[in-house]
PDB file of C-alpha atoms in Angstrom:
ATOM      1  CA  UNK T  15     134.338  -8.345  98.234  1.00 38.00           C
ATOM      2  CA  UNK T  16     136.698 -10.315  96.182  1.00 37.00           C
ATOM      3  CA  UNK T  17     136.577  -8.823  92.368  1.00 39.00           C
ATOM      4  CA  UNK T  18     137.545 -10.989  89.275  1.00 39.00           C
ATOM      5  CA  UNK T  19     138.706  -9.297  85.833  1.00 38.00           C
ATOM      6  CA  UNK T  20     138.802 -11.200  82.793  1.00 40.00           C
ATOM      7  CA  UNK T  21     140.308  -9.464  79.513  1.00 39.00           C
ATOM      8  CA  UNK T  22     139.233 -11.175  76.508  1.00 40.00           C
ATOM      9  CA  UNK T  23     140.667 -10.176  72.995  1.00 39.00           C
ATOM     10  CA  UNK T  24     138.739 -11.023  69.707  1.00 38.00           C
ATOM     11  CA  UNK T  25     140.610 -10.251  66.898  1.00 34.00           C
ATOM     12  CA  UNK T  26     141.345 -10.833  62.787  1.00 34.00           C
ATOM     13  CA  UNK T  27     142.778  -9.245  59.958  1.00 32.00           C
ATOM     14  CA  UNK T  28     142.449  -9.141  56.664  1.00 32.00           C
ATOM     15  CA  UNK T  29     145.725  -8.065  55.379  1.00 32.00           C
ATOM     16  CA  UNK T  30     148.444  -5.157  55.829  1.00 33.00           C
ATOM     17  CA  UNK T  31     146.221  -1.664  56.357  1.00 33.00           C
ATOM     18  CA  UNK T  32     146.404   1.168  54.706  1.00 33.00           C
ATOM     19  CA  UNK T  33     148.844   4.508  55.467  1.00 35.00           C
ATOM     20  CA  UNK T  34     148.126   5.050  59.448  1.00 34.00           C
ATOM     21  CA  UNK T  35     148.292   1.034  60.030  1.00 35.00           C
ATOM     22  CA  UNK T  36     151.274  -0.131  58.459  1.00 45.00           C
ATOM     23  CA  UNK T  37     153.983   2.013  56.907  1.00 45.00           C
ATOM     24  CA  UNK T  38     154.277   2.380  53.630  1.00 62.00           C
ATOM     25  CA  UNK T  39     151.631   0.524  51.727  1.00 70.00           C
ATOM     26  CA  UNK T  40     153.011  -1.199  48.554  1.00 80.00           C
ATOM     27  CA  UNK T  41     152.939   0.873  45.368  1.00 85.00           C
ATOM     28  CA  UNK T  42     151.939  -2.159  43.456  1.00 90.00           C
ATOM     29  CA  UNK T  43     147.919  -1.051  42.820  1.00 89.00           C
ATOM     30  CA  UNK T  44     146.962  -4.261  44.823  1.00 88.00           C
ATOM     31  CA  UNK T  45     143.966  -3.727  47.936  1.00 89.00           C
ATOM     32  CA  UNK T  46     145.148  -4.482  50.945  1.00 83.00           C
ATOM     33  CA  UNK T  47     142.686  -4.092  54.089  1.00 79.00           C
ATOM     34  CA  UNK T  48     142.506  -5.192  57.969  1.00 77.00           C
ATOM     35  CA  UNK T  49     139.721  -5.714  60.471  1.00 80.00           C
ATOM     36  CA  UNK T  50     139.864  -6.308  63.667  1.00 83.00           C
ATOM     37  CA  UNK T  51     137.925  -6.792  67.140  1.00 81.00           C
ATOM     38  CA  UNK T  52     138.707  -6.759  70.591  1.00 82.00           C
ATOM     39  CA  UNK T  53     136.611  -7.428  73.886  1.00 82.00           C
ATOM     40  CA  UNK T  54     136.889  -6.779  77.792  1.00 83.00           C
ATOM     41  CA  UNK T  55     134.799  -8.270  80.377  1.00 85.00           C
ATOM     42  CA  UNK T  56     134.830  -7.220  84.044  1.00 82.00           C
ATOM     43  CA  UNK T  57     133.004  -8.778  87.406  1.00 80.00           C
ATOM     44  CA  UNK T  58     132.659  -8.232  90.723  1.00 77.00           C
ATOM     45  CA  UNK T  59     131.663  -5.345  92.540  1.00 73.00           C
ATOM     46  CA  UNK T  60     131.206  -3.544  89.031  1.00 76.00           C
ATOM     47  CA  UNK T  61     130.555  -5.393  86.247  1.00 85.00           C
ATOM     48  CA  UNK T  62     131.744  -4.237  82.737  1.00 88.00           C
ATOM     49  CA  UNK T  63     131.600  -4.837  78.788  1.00 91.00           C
ATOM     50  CA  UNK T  64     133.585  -3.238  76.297  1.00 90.00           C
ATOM     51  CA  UNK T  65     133.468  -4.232  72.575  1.00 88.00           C
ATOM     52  CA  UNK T  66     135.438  -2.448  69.441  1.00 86.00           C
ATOM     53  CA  UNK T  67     135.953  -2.941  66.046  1.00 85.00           C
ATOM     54  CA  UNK T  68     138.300  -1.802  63.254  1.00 83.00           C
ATOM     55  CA  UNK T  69     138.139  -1.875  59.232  1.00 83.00           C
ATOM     56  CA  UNK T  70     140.669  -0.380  57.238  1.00 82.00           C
ATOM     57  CA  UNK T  71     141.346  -0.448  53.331  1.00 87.00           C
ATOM     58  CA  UNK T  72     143.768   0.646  51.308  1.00 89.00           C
ATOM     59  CA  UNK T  73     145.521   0.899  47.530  1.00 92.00           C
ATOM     60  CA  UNK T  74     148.970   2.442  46.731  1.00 91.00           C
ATOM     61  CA  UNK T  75     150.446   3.415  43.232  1.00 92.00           C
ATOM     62  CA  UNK T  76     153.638   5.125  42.459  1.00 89.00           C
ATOM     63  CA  UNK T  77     151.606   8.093  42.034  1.00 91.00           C
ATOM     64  CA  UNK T  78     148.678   7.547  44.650  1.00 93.00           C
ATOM     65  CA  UNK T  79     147.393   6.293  47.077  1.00 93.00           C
ATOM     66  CA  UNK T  80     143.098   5.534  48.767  1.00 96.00           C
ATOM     67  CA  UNK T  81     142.717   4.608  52.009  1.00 93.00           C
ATOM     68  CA  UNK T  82     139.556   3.932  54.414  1.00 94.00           C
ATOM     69  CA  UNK T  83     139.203   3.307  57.939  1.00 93.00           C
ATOM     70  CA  UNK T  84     136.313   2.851  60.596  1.00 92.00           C
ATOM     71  CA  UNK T  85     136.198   2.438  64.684  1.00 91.00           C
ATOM     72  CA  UNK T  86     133.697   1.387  66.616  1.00 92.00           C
ATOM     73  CA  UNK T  87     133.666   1.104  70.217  1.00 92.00           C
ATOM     74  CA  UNK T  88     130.914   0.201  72.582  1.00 93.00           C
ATOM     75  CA  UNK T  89     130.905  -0.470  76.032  1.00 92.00           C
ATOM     76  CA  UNK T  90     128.456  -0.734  79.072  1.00 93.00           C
ATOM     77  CA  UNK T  91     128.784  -1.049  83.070  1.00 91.00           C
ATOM     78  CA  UNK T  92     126.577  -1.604  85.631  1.00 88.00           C
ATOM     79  CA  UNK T  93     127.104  -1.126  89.688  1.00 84.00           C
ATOM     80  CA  UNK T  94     124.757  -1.587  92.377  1.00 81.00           C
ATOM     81  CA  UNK T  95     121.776  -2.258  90.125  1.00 80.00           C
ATOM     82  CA  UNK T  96     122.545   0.463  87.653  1.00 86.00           C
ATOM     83  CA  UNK T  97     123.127   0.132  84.256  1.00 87.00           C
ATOM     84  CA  UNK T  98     124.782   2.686  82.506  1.00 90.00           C
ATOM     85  CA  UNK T  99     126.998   3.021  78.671  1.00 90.00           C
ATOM     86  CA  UNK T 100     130.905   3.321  79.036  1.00 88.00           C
ATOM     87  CA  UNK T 101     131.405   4.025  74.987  1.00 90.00           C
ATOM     88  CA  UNK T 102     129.095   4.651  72.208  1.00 94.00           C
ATOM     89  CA  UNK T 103     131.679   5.754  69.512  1.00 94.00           C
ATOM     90  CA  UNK T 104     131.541   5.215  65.630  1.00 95.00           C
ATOM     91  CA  UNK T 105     134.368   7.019  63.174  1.00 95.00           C
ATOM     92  CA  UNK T 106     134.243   6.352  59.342  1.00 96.00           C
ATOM     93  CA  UNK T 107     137.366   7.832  57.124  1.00 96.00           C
ATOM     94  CA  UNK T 108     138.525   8.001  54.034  1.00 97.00           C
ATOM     95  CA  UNK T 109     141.045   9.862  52.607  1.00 97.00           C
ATOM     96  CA  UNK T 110     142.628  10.097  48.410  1.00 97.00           C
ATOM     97  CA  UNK T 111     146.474  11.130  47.769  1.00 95.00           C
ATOM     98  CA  UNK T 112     147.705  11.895  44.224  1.00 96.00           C
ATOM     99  CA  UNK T 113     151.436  13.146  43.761  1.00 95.00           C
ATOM    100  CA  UNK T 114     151.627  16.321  41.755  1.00 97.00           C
ATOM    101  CA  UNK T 115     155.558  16.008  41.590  1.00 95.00           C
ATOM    102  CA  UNK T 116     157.731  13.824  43.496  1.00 92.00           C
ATOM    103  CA  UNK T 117     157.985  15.095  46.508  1.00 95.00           C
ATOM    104  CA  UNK T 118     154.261  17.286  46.624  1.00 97.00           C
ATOM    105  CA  UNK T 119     151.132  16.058  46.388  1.00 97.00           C
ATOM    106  CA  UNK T 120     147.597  16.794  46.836  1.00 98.00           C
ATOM    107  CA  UNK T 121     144.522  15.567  48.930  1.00 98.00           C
ATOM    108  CA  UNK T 122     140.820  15.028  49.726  1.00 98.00           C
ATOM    109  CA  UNK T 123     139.448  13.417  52.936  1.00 97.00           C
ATOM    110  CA  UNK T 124     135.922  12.889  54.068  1.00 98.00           C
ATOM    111  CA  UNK T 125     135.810  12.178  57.828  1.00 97.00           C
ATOM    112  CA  UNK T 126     132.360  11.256  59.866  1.00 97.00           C
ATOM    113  CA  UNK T 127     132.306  11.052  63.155  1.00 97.00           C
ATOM    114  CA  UNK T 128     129.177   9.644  66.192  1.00 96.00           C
ATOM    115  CA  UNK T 129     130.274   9.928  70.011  1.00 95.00           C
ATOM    116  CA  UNK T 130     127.167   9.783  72.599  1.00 93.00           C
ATOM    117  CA  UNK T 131     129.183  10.326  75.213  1.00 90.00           C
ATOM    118  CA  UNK T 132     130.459  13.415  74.024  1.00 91.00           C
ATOM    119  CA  UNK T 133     126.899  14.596  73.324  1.00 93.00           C
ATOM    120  CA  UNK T 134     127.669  14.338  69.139  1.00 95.00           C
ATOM    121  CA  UNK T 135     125.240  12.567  67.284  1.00 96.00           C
ATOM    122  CA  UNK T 136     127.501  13.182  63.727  1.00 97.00           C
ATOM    123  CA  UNK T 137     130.072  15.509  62.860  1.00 97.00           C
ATOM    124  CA  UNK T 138     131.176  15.417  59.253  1.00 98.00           C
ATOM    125  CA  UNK T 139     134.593  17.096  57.480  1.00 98.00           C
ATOM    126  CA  UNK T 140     135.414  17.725  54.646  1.00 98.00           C
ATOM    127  CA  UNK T 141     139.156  18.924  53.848  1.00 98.00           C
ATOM    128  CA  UNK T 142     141.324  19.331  50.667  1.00 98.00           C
ATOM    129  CA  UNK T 143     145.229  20.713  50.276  1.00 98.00           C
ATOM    130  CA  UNK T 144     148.416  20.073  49.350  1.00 98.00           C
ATOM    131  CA  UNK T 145     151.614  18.410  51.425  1.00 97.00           C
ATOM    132  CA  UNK T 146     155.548  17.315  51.175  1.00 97.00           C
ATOM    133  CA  UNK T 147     157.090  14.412  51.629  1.00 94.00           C
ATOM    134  CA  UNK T 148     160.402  15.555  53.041  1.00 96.00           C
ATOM    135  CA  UNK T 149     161.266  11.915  53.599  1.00 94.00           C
ATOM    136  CA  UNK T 150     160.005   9.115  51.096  1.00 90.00           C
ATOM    137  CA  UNK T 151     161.962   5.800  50.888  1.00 89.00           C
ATOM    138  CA  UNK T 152     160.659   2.211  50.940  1.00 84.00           C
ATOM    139  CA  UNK T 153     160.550   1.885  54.888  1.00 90.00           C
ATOM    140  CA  UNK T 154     159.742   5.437  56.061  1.00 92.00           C
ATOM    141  CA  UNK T 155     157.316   7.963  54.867  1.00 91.00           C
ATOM    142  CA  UNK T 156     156.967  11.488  56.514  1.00 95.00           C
ATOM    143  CA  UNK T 157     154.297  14.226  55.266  1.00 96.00           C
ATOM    144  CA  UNK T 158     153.467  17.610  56.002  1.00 98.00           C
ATOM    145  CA  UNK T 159     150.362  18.947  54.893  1.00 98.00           C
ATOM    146  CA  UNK T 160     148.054  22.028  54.853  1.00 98.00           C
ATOM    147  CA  UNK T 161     145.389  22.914  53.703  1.00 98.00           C
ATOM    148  CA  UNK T 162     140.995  23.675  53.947  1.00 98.00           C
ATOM    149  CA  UNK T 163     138.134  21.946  55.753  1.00 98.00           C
ATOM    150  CA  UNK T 164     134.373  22.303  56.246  1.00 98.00           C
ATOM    151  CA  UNK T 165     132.756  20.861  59.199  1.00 98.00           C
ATOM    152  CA  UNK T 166     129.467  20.331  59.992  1.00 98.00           C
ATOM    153  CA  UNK T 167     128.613  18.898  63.754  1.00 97.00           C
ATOM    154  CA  UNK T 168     125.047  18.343  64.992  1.00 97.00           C
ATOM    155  CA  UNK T 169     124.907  18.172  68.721  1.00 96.00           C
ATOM    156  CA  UNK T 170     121.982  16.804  70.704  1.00 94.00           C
ATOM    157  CA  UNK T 171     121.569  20.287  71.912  1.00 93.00           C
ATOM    158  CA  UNK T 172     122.466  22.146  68.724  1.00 95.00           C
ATOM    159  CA  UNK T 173     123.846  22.150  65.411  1.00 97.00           C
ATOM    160  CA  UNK T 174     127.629  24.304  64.240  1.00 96.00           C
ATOM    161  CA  UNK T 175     128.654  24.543  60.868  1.00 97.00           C
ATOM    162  CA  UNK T 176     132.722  26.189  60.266  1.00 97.00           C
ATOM    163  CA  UNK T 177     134.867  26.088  57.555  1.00 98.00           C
ATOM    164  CA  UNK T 178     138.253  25.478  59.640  1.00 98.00           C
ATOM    165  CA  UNK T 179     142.002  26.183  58.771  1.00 98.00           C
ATOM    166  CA  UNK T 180     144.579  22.443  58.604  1.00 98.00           C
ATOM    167  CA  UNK T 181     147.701  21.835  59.736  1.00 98.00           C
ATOM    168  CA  UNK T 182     149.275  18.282  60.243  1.00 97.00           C
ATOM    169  CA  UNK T 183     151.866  16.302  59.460  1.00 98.00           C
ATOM    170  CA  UNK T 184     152.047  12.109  59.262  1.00 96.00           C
ATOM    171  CA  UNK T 185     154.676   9.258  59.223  1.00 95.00           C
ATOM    172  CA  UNK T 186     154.922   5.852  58.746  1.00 91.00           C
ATOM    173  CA  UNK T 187     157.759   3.804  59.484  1.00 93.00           C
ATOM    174  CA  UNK T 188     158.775  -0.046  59.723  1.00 92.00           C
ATOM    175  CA  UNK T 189     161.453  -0.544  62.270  1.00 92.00           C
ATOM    176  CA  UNK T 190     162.085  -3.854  61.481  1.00 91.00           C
ATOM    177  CA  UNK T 191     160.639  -6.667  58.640  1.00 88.00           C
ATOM    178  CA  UNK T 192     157.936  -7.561  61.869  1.00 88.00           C
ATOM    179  CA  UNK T 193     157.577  -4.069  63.359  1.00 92.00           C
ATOM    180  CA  UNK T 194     155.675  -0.733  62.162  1.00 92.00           C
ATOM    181  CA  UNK T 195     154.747   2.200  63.492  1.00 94.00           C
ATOM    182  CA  UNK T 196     152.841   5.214  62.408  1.00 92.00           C
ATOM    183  CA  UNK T 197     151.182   8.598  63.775  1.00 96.00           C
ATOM    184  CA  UNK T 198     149.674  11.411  62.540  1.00 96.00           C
ATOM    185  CA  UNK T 199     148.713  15.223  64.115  1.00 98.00           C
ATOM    186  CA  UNK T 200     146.203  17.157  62.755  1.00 97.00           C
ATOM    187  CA  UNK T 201     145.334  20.830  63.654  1.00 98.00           C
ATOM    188  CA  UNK T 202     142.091  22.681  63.148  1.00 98.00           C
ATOM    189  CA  UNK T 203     142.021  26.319  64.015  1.00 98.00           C
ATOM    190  CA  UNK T 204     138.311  27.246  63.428  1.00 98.00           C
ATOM    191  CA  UNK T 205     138.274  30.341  60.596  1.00 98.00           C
ATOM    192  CA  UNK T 206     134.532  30.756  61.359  1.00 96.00           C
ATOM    193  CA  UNK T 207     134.758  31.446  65.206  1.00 94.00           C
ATOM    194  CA  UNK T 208     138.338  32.886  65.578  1.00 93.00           C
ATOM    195  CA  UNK T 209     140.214  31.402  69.061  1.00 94.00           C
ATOM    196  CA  UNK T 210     138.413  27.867  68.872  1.00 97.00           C
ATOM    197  CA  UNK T 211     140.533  24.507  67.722  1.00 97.00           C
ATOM    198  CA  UNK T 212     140.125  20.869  67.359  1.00 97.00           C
ATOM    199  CA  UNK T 213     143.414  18.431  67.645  1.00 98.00           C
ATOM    200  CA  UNK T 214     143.089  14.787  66.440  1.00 96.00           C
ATOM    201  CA  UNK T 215     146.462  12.746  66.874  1.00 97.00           C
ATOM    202  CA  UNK T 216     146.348   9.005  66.246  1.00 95.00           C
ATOM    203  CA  UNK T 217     149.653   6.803  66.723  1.00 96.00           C
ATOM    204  CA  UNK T 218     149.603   2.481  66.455  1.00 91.00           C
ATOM    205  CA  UNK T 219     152.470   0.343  66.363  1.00 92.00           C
ATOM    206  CA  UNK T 220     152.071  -3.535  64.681  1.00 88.00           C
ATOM    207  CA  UNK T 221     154.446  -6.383  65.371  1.00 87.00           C
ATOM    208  CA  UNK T 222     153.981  -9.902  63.155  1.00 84.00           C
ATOM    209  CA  UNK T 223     154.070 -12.917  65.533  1.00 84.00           C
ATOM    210  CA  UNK T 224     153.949 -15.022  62.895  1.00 82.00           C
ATOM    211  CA  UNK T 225     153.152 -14.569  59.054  1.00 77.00           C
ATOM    212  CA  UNK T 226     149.824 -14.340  59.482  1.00 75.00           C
ATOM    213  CA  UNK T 227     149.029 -13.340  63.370  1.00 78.00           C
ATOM    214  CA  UNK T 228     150.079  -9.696  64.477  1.00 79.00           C
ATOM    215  CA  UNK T 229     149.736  -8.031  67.630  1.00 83.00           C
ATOM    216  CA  UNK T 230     147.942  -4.236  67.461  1.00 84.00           C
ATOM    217  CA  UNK T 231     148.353  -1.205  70.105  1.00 89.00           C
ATOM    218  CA  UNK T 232     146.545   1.689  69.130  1.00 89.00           C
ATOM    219  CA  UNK T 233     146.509   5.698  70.656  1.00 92.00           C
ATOM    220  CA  UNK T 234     143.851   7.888  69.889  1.00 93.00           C
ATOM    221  CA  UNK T 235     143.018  11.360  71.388  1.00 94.00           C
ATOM    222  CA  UNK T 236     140.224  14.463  70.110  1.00 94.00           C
ATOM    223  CA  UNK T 237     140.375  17.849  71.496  1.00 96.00           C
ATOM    224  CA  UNK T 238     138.161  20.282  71.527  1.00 96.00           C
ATOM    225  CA  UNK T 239     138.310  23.706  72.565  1.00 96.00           C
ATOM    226  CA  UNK T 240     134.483  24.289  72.954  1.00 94.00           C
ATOM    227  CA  UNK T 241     133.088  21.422  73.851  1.00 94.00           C
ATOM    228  CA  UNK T 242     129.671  20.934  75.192  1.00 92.00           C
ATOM    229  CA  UNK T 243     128.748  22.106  78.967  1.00 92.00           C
ATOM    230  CA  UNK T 244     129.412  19.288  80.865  1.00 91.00           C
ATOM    231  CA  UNK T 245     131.670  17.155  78.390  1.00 92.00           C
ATOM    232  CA  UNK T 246     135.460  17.374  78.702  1.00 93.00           C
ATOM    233  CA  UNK T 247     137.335  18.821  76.012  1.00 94.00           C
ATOM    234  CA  UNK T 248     140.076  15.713  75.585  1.00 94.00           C
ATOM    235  CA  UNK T 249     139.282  12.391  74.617  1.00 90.00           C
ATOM    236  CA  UNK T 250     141.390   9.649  74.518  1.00 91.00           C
ATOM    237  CA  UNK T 251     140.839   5.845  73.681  1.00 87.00           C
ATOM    238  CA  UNK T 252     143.614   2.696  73.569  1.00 87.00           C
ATOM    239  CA  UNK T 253     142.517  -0.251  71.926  1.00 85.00           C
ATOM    240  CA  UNK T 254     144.820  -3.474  71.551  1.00 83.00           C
ATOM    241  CA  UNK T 255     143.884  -6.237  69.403  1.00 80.00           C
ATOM    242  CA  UNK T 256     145.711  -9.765  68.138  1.00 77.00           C
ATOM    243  CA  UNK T 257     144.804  -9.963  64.471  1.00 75.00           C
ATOM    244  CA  UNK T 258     144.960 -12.372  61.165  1.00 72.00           C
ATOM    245  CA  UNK T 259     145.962 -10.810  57.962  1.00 73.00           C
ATOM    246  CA  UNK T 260     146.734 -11.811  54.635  1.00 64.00           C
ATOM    247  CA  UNK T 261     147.862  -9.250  51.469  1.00 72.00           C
TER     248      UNK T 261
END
């Protein structure tokens, strides 16, 4: 049977974004935030719908910096009569900076977390630490950090609580006045039940078209040593979106 695909993306921005978006933010006090949307739409012998959406706000000084994020991502298919969800995903972040000298400085982040898919109706962390920034100029920005976190997850099956060791490390770069590109790897030995681990590592790059329009590519993968029965342990999700902005 002949199968069409049609790829549809719905996007807009509301500015530059905050550390993980676009590197560095400006140290000028001033919010700058983004969102942005994006759709797929497949027919023919399956058809398919995929929406997701991104927020992101953020404020830099010359001696800190707040930043907030969210994802969403929902998606459904349905073959031979069946209907069935693709993606079900909702992440909330936010995350405060303050330099303690010039090249360390210390953090809190409060991260939530919803993925049906993966069985997890809410996982919630809390971490605080320190970190370095062995590189700091006004086009690249590379961190190391360390530090605690306490995370609660309530699975449709049952409920863990763990405080949990971190490890990670961050950069942000623009490789040219229209290019950026960021990443950040974050690892979370579990201190409550010794051998298990979670790894989050999120990477984007952002070109300008124009002033205003930008194009978007964005890598996101979660790991989880002890996942439910039945769910894998990695995740990973791609999103690409065109976007407006303005700062």
């Amino acid at each position: 049977m002949f199968k069409t695909r049609h790829v549809v993306p719905l996007a807009f921005a509301l500015a530059t974004a905050p550390a993980w978006a676009q590197a560095p933010l400006k140290t000028d006090g001033k919010w700058r935030g983004a969102i942005s949307a994006g759709a797929s739409i497949a027919s023919g012998n399956t058809d398919s719908t995929s929406f997701n959406l991104g927020a992101n706000a953020g404020r830099a000084r010359e001696y800190d910096r707040l930043n907030f994020t969210l994802t969403a991502l929902y998606g459904t298919k349905k073959e031979n009569g069946s209907s069935s969800e693709t993606a079900n995903l909702l992440r909330l972040g936010g995350k405060y900076d303050r330099d303690i000298t010039d090249r360390t400085f210390g953090f809190g982040s409060l991260d939530l977390e919803h993925d049906k898919l993966q069985e997890l109706d809410m996982r919630g962390v809390a971490a605080a630490g320190v970190g370095r920034h062995l590189i700091k100029t006004e086009k690249t920005l590379f961190d190391v950090f360390t530090g605690l976190a306490y995370n609660h997850e309530r699975f449709t099956t049952e409920t863990r609580n763990s405080t949990e060791l971190l490890l990670g490390e961050e950069s942000n770069h623009m490789i040219s006045d229209a290019t950026s590109l960021n990443q950040r790897l974050a690892l979370y030995p579990n201190l409550s039940d010794s051998g298990e681990y979670r790894i989050q590592f999120d990477a984007g790059i952002t070109t300008s078209i124009t002033k205003k329009i930008e194009l978007k590519v964005t890598l996101s993968n979660r790991y989880m040593s002890n996942p439910q029965p039945g769910v894998k342990k990695s995740d990973t999700l791609l999103l690409t979106n065109i976007g407006y902005r303005f700062e």
